[in-house]
Amino acid sequence: MGFRLRVLRAFVLLAGFFLMGFVLLAAMGVLDWLLVTRVFVDRAEWAAATLVTVTLMVAVAILQGMLAFLRAGRLETERHAVAVGPDDQPELWDVVRAAAAATGERPPDELYLDADVNAGVTEQSRLLGLLPGRRRMYLGLPLLAGLTVPQLRGVLAHEFGHYAHLDTRLGGVIVRGRAAVLHTVDVFGRNDTWFHRAAGLLYVTYAHLFLRTSQAVGREQERAADRSAARHAGRDATAAALRALPVLEAAHDHYLTAYAGMGEPVGALPQPGEVYGGFRRMVDARSPEGVAELSAGRRPPRPHRYDSHPPIAERVAAVEALPDDGRATELDDPRSALTLLRHAEEVFTALEACTLPAEAVGLPRMDWDDLVMARAVVDAEQWARPLRVAVARAVRAEGADTGGAPAGPVEDDALPGLEDVLDAFDRGLLWGEIAERMPRPHQAARLTGASARTFMRPRVFDGLAGLVHLRLVQGGQATPDVAWAGRPGLALPDEWEQGMDDALDAAVADTPDSAPLRALLAGVGSGSTADPVVSAG
């Protein structure tokens, strides 16, 4: 079935959706009239009132779905973004206008920069989307940070390609109708009366038929927009931009977890402009292959059964199958699309102001080095705490067995330091007493002997490593490493980088040997490890 026939079929189904609504409304109106004037006249007024109330609730659900479609294109979901005018960002506007001219479309009336790894165009259209209206374009700052200028041209040409064909004008109406259909089905799903379930089943069945048809329309729109992008921005640039999208999404997820969210446990944020601006530093510090590694092994998200976008791999293959247009040399421009922005730091700061939740506004701000150090200390304390608590309890139990005071609750200020932990290991308490007092999952609670040691050894190792990190920080021998090309953490002296793991392995062996670790510690100043070394305040 051709695209025009699919659009026509979807349009007929959409009209049928509204016709079904009008028929149900009329039928319920007749039913209510008969109930009131014929069936329950002069008796059982409560039954009539109940049934009329139910039918009115169903009628409201149907009307809400109809109104949702009538308002589609004029009412938009609120989006947090920074508006930039031609005077603010002339270079970016020039590229946007050039893409619009290349596709034969008028440029957007408004341009916004947001925090998504995406781009999009909306239009406040009229008459069910058939008449054009005010256009808005949204560009994600992470997208600009990760794409080159030629790749950005491909993305822009794709977005304008959605409006460059007469085929998509009617198709746009159909896609808008999806929102109304889904809204109506959702309203029925939130009500649990038998009448709602009966009417809802009718709507759900009809909606599935409509969504399957409109999905084909939406997917053909995406393919048409890809062809338009390849025609106006170049085949290779378009394919490169499509391949980059899932890679950038994975890289951005990594950045949000490893960097932007680094200060959550310490109650702090990066410096103004760096919450989003740090992503460009991570991308710039890595080679393209290094950025791609962040998506290696990542399973693509499971597509929705009615997803209007074809899989990226399928879209890339379709673009690469197009004839060579001789424009491959345009990819030689290595400039980041972010270079089109003037005063990028101010834009990143402005985006934080309109996107960060109110509770984050008052958080202290820290340089990346201080933030890495504070997070490393908090992590080390968390790793070490289960081991320190277990050692304290084992030592108290040992004292009680020799006539000392009975074991009681362990206070934080009474937790043992690194030397105390090693002393307990040397006395043979690790696998007899300490490991048994460390938390373990329910499924491993009954493990004993070699199986228990194998399961608990990594947890003891991590706890001991946390204590060592705290000691090195206090001794001034561990420094923060933002590691934009790797993972943030602590940079340790060479002798520790080379010998720490072996020394820790020896200390947590079946027969613990703390001598290698003590030898390394001989050159580090001693001190308490119970208190945080760096404070976010």
XYZ file of C-alpha atoms in Angstrom:
537
model
C 0.000 0.000 0.000
C 1.422 3.397 -1.034
C 1.984 6.245 1.369
C -0.948 8.313 0.053
C -3.277 5.333 0.441
C -2.032 4.787 3.994
C -2.699 8.429 4.796
C -6.168 8.205 3.262
C -6.930 5.024 5.200
C -5.695 6.572 8.462
C -7.718 9.712 7.796
C -10.863 7.617 7.240
C -10.159 5.700 10.457
C -9.658 8.973 12.325
C -12.960 10.259 10.984
C -14.497 6.970 12.083
C -13.061 7.514 15.556
C -14.986 10.762 15.839
C -18.061 9.295 14.152
C -18.037 6.494 16.715
C -17.890 9.133 19.438
C -20.863 11.031 18.039
C -22.855 7.805 17.643
C -22.111 6.805 21.258
C -23.035 10.271 22.506
C -26.303 10.160 20.596
C -27.056 6.624 21.820
C -26.391 7.601 25.428
C -28.568 10.674 25.043
C -31.438 8.526 23.783
C -30.812 5.988 26.564
C -30.923 8.694 29.229
C -34.154 10.108 27.777
C -35.807 6.673 27.779
C -34.635 5.954 31.337
C -36.016 9.191 32.671
C -39.274 9.391 30.705
C -40.238 5.790 30.122
C -38.543 3.158 32.277
C -38.121 4.805 35.680
C -40.873 7.364 35.512
C -42.400 7.908 38.996
C -40.275 5.108 40.561
C -36.688 4.089 41.283
C -35.380 7.582 40.796
C -32.051 6.528 42.354
C -31.494 3.915 39.635
C -32.200 6.434 36.893
C -29.884 8.984 38.506
C -27.090 6.389 38.806
C -27.291 5.298 35.182
C -27.500 8.879 33.939
C -24.415 9.747 35.994
C -22.478 6.835 34.491
C -23.401 7.785 30.940
C -22.426 11.393 31.609
C -18.990 10.237 32.822
C -18.511 8.240 29.624
C -19.659 11.209 27.552
C -17.096 13.441 29.253
C -14.335 10.954 28.398
C -15.381 10.937 24.745
C -15.579 14.733 24.588
C -12.155 15.084 26.196
C -10.641 12.953 23.454
C -12.309 15.029 20.742
C -11.191 18.297 22.300
C -7.645 16.983 22.654
C -7.484 16.615 18.883
C -9.100 19.970 18.153
C -6.488 21.679 20.313
C -3.566 19.629 18.957
C -0.934 21.861 17.396
C -1.951 24.907 19.439
C -1.303 23.610 22.935
C 2.199 22.302 23.589
C 3.664 20.495 26.539
C 5.695 22.933 28.610
C 9.371 22.629 27.747
C 12.264 24.076 29.698
C 14.577 25.778 27.255
C 16.506 28.979 26.578
C 15.191 31.222 23.801
C 17.910 32.617 21.524
C 17.257 35.273 18.906
C 19.177 36.090 15.710
C 21.028 38.884 17.495
C 22.026 36.527 20.333
C 23.346 33.682 18.173
C 23.759 34.907 14.564
C 26.042 32.044 13.433
C 23.604 29.392 14.644
C 20.680 31.198 13.076
C 22.575 31.403 9.771
C 22.964 27.611 9.693
C 19.291 27.111 10.615
C 18.118 29.532 7.925
C 20.389 27.914 5.348
C 18.865 24.515 6.126
C 15.365 25.966 5.820
C 16.208 27.579 2.473
C 17.783 24.362 1.175
C 14.572 22.431 1.865
C 12.340 25.188 0.517
C 10.794 25.854 3.921
C 10.456 28.997 5.963
C 12.717 29.183 9.021
C 11.357 28.961 12.551
C 9.960 32.042 14.219
C 11.571 31.040 17.527
C 14.674 29.026 18.354
C 15.199 27.329 21.719
C 18.137 25.461 23.228
C 17.318 22.667 25.687
C 19.057 19.854 27.557
C 17.979 16.940 25.336
C 20.060 14.908 22.898
C 17.544 15.718 20.230
C 16.164 18.297 17.825
C 12.604 19.071 16.865
C 10.250 21.504 15.201
C 6.732 22.324 16.357
C 4.093 24.472 14.760
C 1.101 26.213 16.319
C -1.047 25.319 13.328
C -4.695 26.059 12.765
C -7.687 24.215 11.359
C -6.638 20.797 12.635
C -3.078 21.370 11.427
C -4.031 22.097 7.819
C -3.079 25.777 7.981
C 0.465 26.786 8.954
C 1.202 28.760 12.088
C 4.045 29.990 14.251
C 7.045 27.665 14.183
C 9.444 26.789 16.968
C 12.680 24.862 16.716
C 14.336 23.087 19.652
C 18.004 22.111 19.591
C 19.652 20.195 22.415
C 22.931 21.586 23.719
C 24.267 18.007 24.177
C 23.479 17.460 20.499
C 25.486 20.541 19.517
C 28.352 19.416 21.739
C 28.507 15.992 20.121
C 27.897 16.743 16.439
C 30.110 18.411 13.888
C 28.789 21.309 11.825
C 28.115 19.095 8.741
C 26.272 16.573 10.918
C 24.167 19.367 12.408
C 23.202 20.463 8.901
C 21.938 16.931 8.294
C 19.842 17.034 11.476
C 18.393 20.433 10.576
C 17.589 19.337 7.024
C 15.798 16.302 8.469
C 13.650 18.469 10.736
C 12.688 20.819 7.932
C 12.118 17.804 5.709
C 9.079 17.004 7.843
C 7.434 20.061 6.327
C 8.893 19.939 2.827
C 6.432 17.490 1.221
C 2.777 17.822 0.418
C 2.456 14.186 1.493
C 3.325 15.091 5.074
C 0.779 17.929 5.309
C -2.152 15.511 5.557
C 0.037 12.992 7.356
C 0.608 15.595 10.063
C -3.114 15.678 10.776
C -3.125 11.919 11.232
C -0.182 11.963 13.601
C -1.880 14.681 15.655
C -4.887 12.431 15.901
C -2.774 9.785 17.658
C -2.596 12.016 20.724
C -6.377 12.331 20.842
C -6.918 8.572 20.433
C -4.394 7.693 23.137
C -5.845 10.342 25.472
C -9.351 8.954 25.108
C -8.208 5.377 25.721
C -6.262 6.548 28.785
C -9.332 8.258 30.234
C -11.345 5.065 29.890
C -8.511 3.087 31.466
C -8.561 5.257 34.614
C -12.211 4.439 35.305
C -13.239 1.013 36.520
C -17.017 0.962 36.136
C -18.489 -1.765 33.985
C -19.873 0.780 31.546
C -16.475 2.418 31.140
C -14.862 -0.981 30.618
C -17.405 -1.912 27.948
C -17.061 1.378 26.057
C -13.319 1.397 26.646
C -12.935 -2.039 25.075
C -14.611 -0.718 21.946
C -12.293 2.290 21.854
C -9.152 0.262 22.593
C -9.908 -2.180 19.775
C -10.537 0.675 17.362
C -7.466 2.568 18.612
C -5.170 -0.399 17.919
C -6.371 -0.489 14.313
C -5.873 3.267 13.933
C -2.450 3.307 15.623
C -1.150 0.503 13.409
C -2.131 2.487 10.330
C -0.881 5.837 11.619
C 2.395 4.183 12.640
C 3.063 3.395 8.990
C 2.334 7.043 8.142
C 4.714 8.304 10.828
C 7.491 5.966 9.758
C 7.184 6.984 6.133
C 7.387 10.619 7.258
C 10.693 9.859 8.979
C 12.052 8.123 5.903
C 10.954 11.027 3.708
C 12.645 13.484 6.082
C 15.835 11.385 5.963
C 15.807 11.458 2.152
C 15.268 15.196 2.234
C 18.205 15.598 4.626
C 20.443 13.471 2.409
C 19.434 15.487 -0.650
C 20.124 18.886 0.912
C 22.849 18.208 3.491
C 24.607 15.271 1.849
C 24.178 11.528 2.087
C 27.260 10.883 4.189
C 26.614 13.776 6.587
C 23.058 12.579 7.154
C 24.130 8.975 7.745
C 26.882 10.144 10.117
C 24.391 12.232 12.099
C 21.985 9.301 12.401
C 24.766 6.977 13.556
C 25.879 9.567 16.100
C 22.486 9.908 17.810
C 22.433 6.630 19.833
C 26.139 7.070 20.619
C 25.532 10.570 21.987
C 22.525 9.391 23.978
C 24.654 6.706 25.663
C 27.500 9.181 26.255
C 25.111 11.711 27.743
C 23.601 9.108 30.071
C 27.113 8.234 31.227
C 27.906 11.901 31.784
C 24.768 12.518 33.829
C 25.552 9.566 36.081
C 29.334 9.837 36.366
C 29.732 13.635 36.361
C 26.620 15.812 36.549
C 25.169 13.648 39.334
C 28.483 13.158 41.081
C 27.658 15.637 43.834
C 24.297 14.141 44.824
C 25.669 12.124 47.805
C 27.555 15.176 49.080
C 24.736 17.659 48.454
C 26.583 19.807 45.919
C 26.557 20.760 42.244
C 29.296 21.661 39.776
C 30.001 25.339 39.221
C 27.345 27.387 37.335
C 27.242 26.388 33.699
C 29.023 23.084 34.315
C 25.983 20.913 35.085
C 25.344 20.719 31.340
C 28.571 22.316 30.113
C 30.727 19.510 31.463
C 29.396 17.229 28.733
C 31.341 19.128 26.089
C 34.515 18.672 28.139
C 33.967 14.933 28.249
C 33.289 14.742 24.507
C 36.272 16.950 23.644
C 38.590 14.850 25.824
C 37.680 11.616 24.067
C 38.323 10.458 20.554
C 35.283 9.507 18.465
C 36.140 5.890 19.217
C 36.331 6.702 22.929
C 32.872 8.284 22.845
C 31.524 5.291 20.928
C 32.890 2.930 23.596
C 30.357 4.372 26.056
C 27.577 2.773 24.015
C 29.390 -0.533 23.468
C 27.372 -3.432 24.804
C 24.413 -1.191 25.496
C 21.186 -2.783 24.373
C 19.008 -0.455 22.312
C 15.766 0.529 24.038
C 12.906 -1.798 23.319
C 10.757 -0.053 20.719
C 7.143 0.684 21.486
C 4.801 -1.425 19.434
C 3.389 1.754 17.887
C 6.634 3.729 17.666
C 6.388 6.161 14.755
C 10.186 6.148 14.204
C 11.900 3.280 12.357
C 14.968 1.774 14.090
C 18.117 3.871 13.651
C 19.989 1.013 11.971
C 17.243 0.699 9.387
C 17.299 4.458 8.714
C 21.091 4.534 8.367
C 21.016 1.620 5.924
C 18.347 3.355 3.820
C 20.367 6.592 3.628
C 23.628 4.799 2.817
C 21.848 2.932 0.005
C 21.224 6.243 -1.785
C 23.502 7.118 -4.736
C 26.828 8.765 -3.942
C 26.347 12.524 -4.186
C 30.054 13.380 -4.166
C 29.775 15.436 -0.973
C 31.803 13.206 1.314
C 34.522 15.850 1.566
C 32.119 18.059 3.527
C 32.627 15.720 6.474
C 36.235 16.911 6.640
C 35.006 19.934 8.604
C 35.798 18.790 12.173
C 34.340 21.814 13.961
C 31.975 21.037 16.781
C 28.503 22.444 16.227
C 28.898 24.073 19.621
C 31.401 26.493 18.061
C 28.419 28.163 16.398
C 27.359 29.478 19.808
C 28.571 32.774 21.185
C 29.245 32.894 24.925
C 28.419 29.201 25.338
C 29.133 29.372 29.079
C 26.352 31.909 29.537
C 23.937 29.722 27.569
C 24.743 26.684 29.718
C 24.238 28.769 32.855
C 20.921 30.124 31.583
C 19.742 26.587 30.822
C 20.475 25.547 34.402
C 18.386 28.452 35.672
C 15.285 27.235 33.815
C 15.706 23.477 34.253
C 17.134 22.737 37.701
C 14.468 21.981 40.333
C 13.928 24.525 43.095
C 15.537 22.290 45.739
C 18.787 22.257 43.740
C 19.087 26.030 43.394
C 20.407 26.534 46.924
C 22.978 23.716 46.825
C 26.639 24.708 47.183
C 28.710 24.800 43.998
C 32.121 23.157 43.760
C 34.941 23.002 41.235
C 35.292 19.680 39.460
C 38.439 18.782 41.416
C 36.805 19.516 44.769
C 33.670 17.662 43.715
C 35.661 14.589 42.665
C 37.536 14.640 45.979
C 34.375 15.036 48.060
C 32.635 12.210 46.201
C 35.694 9.950 46.496
C 35.764 10.467 50.267
C 32.059 9.753 50.634
C 32.367 6.623 48.502
C 35.393 5.428 50.461
C 33.570 5.919 53.758
C 30.588 3.978 52.447
C 32.804 1.111 51.267
C 34.687 1.018 54.569
C 31.802 1.334 57.000
C 30.429 -2.281 56.865
C 33.946 -3.620 57.437
C 34.689 -1.202 60.289
C 31.394 -1.999 62.029
C 32.033 -5.736 61.679
C 35.559 -5.355 63.057
C 34.289 -3.302 66.031
C 31.705 -5.962 66.878
C 34.191 -8.798 66.458
C 36.711 -7.069 68.740
C 34.048 -6.427 71.386
C 32.952 -10.042 71.223
C 36.586 -11.074 71.598
C 36.869 -8.871 74.670
C 33.685 -10.297 76.171
C 35.050 -13.837 75.726
C 38.132 -12.888 77.749
C 36.121 -11.323 80.550
C 35.770 -7.802 79.152
C 32.661 -5.701 78.785
C 29.830 -7.300 76.749
C 29.345 -6.118 73.193
C 26.864 -3.280 72.690
C 25.830 -0.841 69.946
C 28.756 0.524 67.920
C 28.975 4.322 67.831
C 30.467 6.077 64.818
C 33.201 7.666 66.893
C 34.222 4.209 68.142
C 34.760 2.673 64.708
C 38.261 1.258 64.293
C 40.911 2.822 62.056
C 42.998 1.134 59.403
C 45.693 -0.173 61.758
C 43.050 -1.553 64.123
C 41.449 -3.419 61.236
C 44.780 -4.893 60.152
C 45.558 -5.885 63.740
C 42.250 -7.760 63.898
C 43.101 -9.527 60.622
C 46.494 -10.521 62.031
C 44.815 -12.036 65.102
C 42.876 -14.393 62.851
C 39.476 -12.719 63.255
C 38.771 -12.030 59.559
C 37.218 -15.300 58.417
C 36.204 -16.540 61.836
C 34.421 -13.462 63.213
C 34.557 -10.343 61.020
C 33.203 -11.740 57.746
C 30.306 -13.365 59.599
C 29.263 -9.944 60.928
C 29.275 -8.200 57.548
C 25.937 -7.840 55.744
C 25.214 -10.276 52.981
C 22.152 -10.947 50.768
C 19.544 -13.405 51.976
C 20.417 -15.903 49.260
C 24.010 -16.082 50.529
C 23.173 -16.232 54.250
C 23.761 -19.986 54.518
C 27.109 -20.091 52.732
C 29.956 -21.489 54.804
C 33.619 -22.334 54.420
C 35.308 -21.687 51.078
C 32.019 -20.635 49.428
C 31.434 -17.962 52.067
C 34.988 -16.669 51.746
C 34.698 -16.471 47.959
C 31.461 -14.512 48.269
C 32.643 -12.113 50.987
C 36.217 -11.520 49.827
C 35.326 -8.731 47.310
C 33.312 -6.930 50.021
C 36.200 -7.114 52.486
C 38.576 -6.003 49.726
C 36.396 -2.947 48.931
C 36.095 -2.027 52.607
C 39.838 -2.210 53.122
C 40.442 -0.246 49.900
C 38.090 2.467 51.190
C 40.132 2.761 54.389
C 43.338 3.007 52.358
C 41.883 5.748 50.160
C 40.858 7.733 53.218
C 44.360 7.376 54.662
C 45.988 8.513 51.422
C 43.684 11.520 51.197
C 44.483 12.525 54.765
C 48.178 12.089 54.108
C 47.965 14.342 51.057
C 49.107 11.562 48.740
C 45.844 11.127 46.797
C 44.700 13.835 44.402
C 41.444 14.217 42.492
C 41.373 13.064 38.882
C 38.408 14.333 36.868
C 39.439 11.947 34.074
C 37.199 13.275 31.321
C 38.529 10.509 29.084
C 37.921 7.792 31.688
C 36.127 7.709 35.026
C 36.547 10.293 37.790
C 38.272 9.224 40.981
C 41.531 9.489 42.905
C 45.014 9.576 41.428
C 47.367 7.605 43.687
C 51.173 7.635 43.955
C 52.969 5.323 41.534
C 53.938 2.823 44.234
C 50.302 2.536 45.266
C 49.050 2.219 41.700
C 51.511 -0.631 41.156
C 51.310 -2.442 44.481
C 47.974 -1.682 46.130
C 45.893 -4.469 44.620
C 48.492 -7.140 45.426
C 48.827 -5.835 48.984
C 45.057 -5.858 49.484
C 44.802 -9.375 48.026
C 47.377 -10.562 50.526
C 45.520 -8.911 53.419
C 42.208 -10.621 52.553
C 43.654 -14.025 51.622
C 42.498 -17.193 53.355
C 45.515 -16.690 55.613
C 45.665 -12.890 55.867
C 49.084 -11.251 55.486
C 49.046 -7.522 56.253
C 52.817 -7.030 55.841
C 52.766 -5.826 52.186
C 50.050 -3.288 52.965
C 51.797 -2.107 56.134
C 54.992 -1.626 54.131
C 53.187 0.678 51.713
C 51.546 2.537 54.591
C 54.915 3.201 56.213
C 55.396 6.248 54.014
C 51.914 7.701 54.675
C 51.064 9.914 57.643
C 48.738 8.301 60.178
C 45.508 9.756 61.473
C 41.857 9.092 62.181
C 39.736 7.972 59.271
C 36.398 8.405 60.963
C 35.694 11.971 59.836
C 35.076 13.216 56.275
C 38.145 14.776 54.689
C 36.332 17.145 52.362
C 33.017 18.839 53.066
C 30.613 20.061 50.394
C 29.615 22.910 52.677
